[in-house]
Amino acid sequence: MPTVSVIIPCYNRADFVVETIRNMLDQSLRPDEIIVVDDGSTDNSAQAIASFGGIVQLIRQKNQGPGAARNAGLQTSKGEFVQFMDSDDLASNNKLEVQLKALQTS
């Protein structure tokens, strides 16, 4: 089975990023890793992300913008496939499963 990494850049989105992480954890095809890059948040985003423990990998960096945060996550990721999510995104609970099946049949 191919591996899937989810990368989420986050800047001052403590309330929203928790919902996005839970949404990815509730997928019918659970990702092999979830990487959240805290891009220099000044709120409690890092603490909210860290509350998931080892299930979610937290990378902290000074504020460089969402592109740099995505790149930092991509450099760390190990998955064959990568799903980028914004810190306030929610997806249907079968998103990863459906997309992986489509990629495998094309």
Coordinates of C-alpha atoms in Angstrom, one line a residue, residues 17-84:
V17 CA -5.8 23.6 13.0
V18 CA -7.1 21.2 15.7
E19 CA -10.2 20.6 13.6
T20 CA -8.1 20.0 10.5
I21 CA -5.9 17.5 12.3
R22 CA -8.9 15.6 13.6
N23 CA -10.4 15.6 10.2
M24 CA -7.3 14.0 8.8
L25 CA -7.1 11.5 11.6
D26 CA -10.7 10.5 10.9
Q27 CA -10.1 9.6 7.3
S28 CA -11.2 6.2 6.0
L29 CA -7.6 5.8 4.8
R30 CA -5.6 7.2 7.6
P31 CA -2.5 9.0 6.5
D32 CA 0.9 7.5 7.4
E33 CA 2.0 10.8 8.8
I34 CA 0.6 14.2 9.6
I35 CA 3.2 17.0 9.6
V36 CA 2.1 20.5 10.9
V37 CA 4.6 23.3 10.4
D38 CA 4.0 26.1 12.9
D39 CA 5.2 29.2 10.9
G40 CA 6.1 31.4 13.8
S41 CA 2.6 31.6 15.4
T42 CA 2.2 34.0 18.3
D43 CA -1.0 32.3 19.7
N44 CA -1.1 28.9 21.2
S45 CA -1.0 27.0 17.9
A46 CA 2.1 25.1 18.8
Q47 CA 0.6 23.9 22.1
A48 CA -2.6 22.9 20.3
I49 CA -0.7 20.9 17.7
A50 CA 1.6 19.3 20.3
S51 CA -1.5 18.1 22.3
F52 CA -1.8 15.3 19.7
G53 CA 1.4 13.8 20.9
G54 CA 3.5 11.6 18.6
I55 CA 0.6 11.1 16.2
V56 CA 1.3 14.5 14.7
Q57 CA 4.8 15.7 13.9
L58 CA 5.3 19.4 14.8
I59 CA 7.9 21.5 13.1
R60 CA 8.4 25.0 14.3
Q61 CA 10.1 27.8 12.3
K62 CA 10.2 31.5 12.3
N63 CA 7.5 33.2 10.2
Q64 CA 8.4 32.8 6.5
G65 CA 5.0 32.4 4.9
P66 CA 2.9 29.4 3.9
G67 CA 5.1 28.4 0.9
A68 CA 8.2 28.0 3.1
A69 CA 6.1 26.1 5.7
R70 CA 4.9 23.7 3.0
N71 CA 8.4 23.2 1.7
A72 CA 9.7 22.5 5.3
G73 CA 7.0 19.9 5.7
L74 CA 7.8 18.4 2.3
Q75 CA 11.5 18.1 3.1
T76 CA 10.5 16.1 6.2
S77 CA 7.8 13.9 4.7
K78 CA 8.3 10.3 3.9
G79 CA 5.2 9.5 2.0
E80 CA 5.0 8.5 -1.6
F81 CA 2.0 10.8 -1.9
V82 CA 1.5 14.1 -0.3
Q83 CA -1.7 15.9 0.6
F84 CA -1.4 19.6 1.4

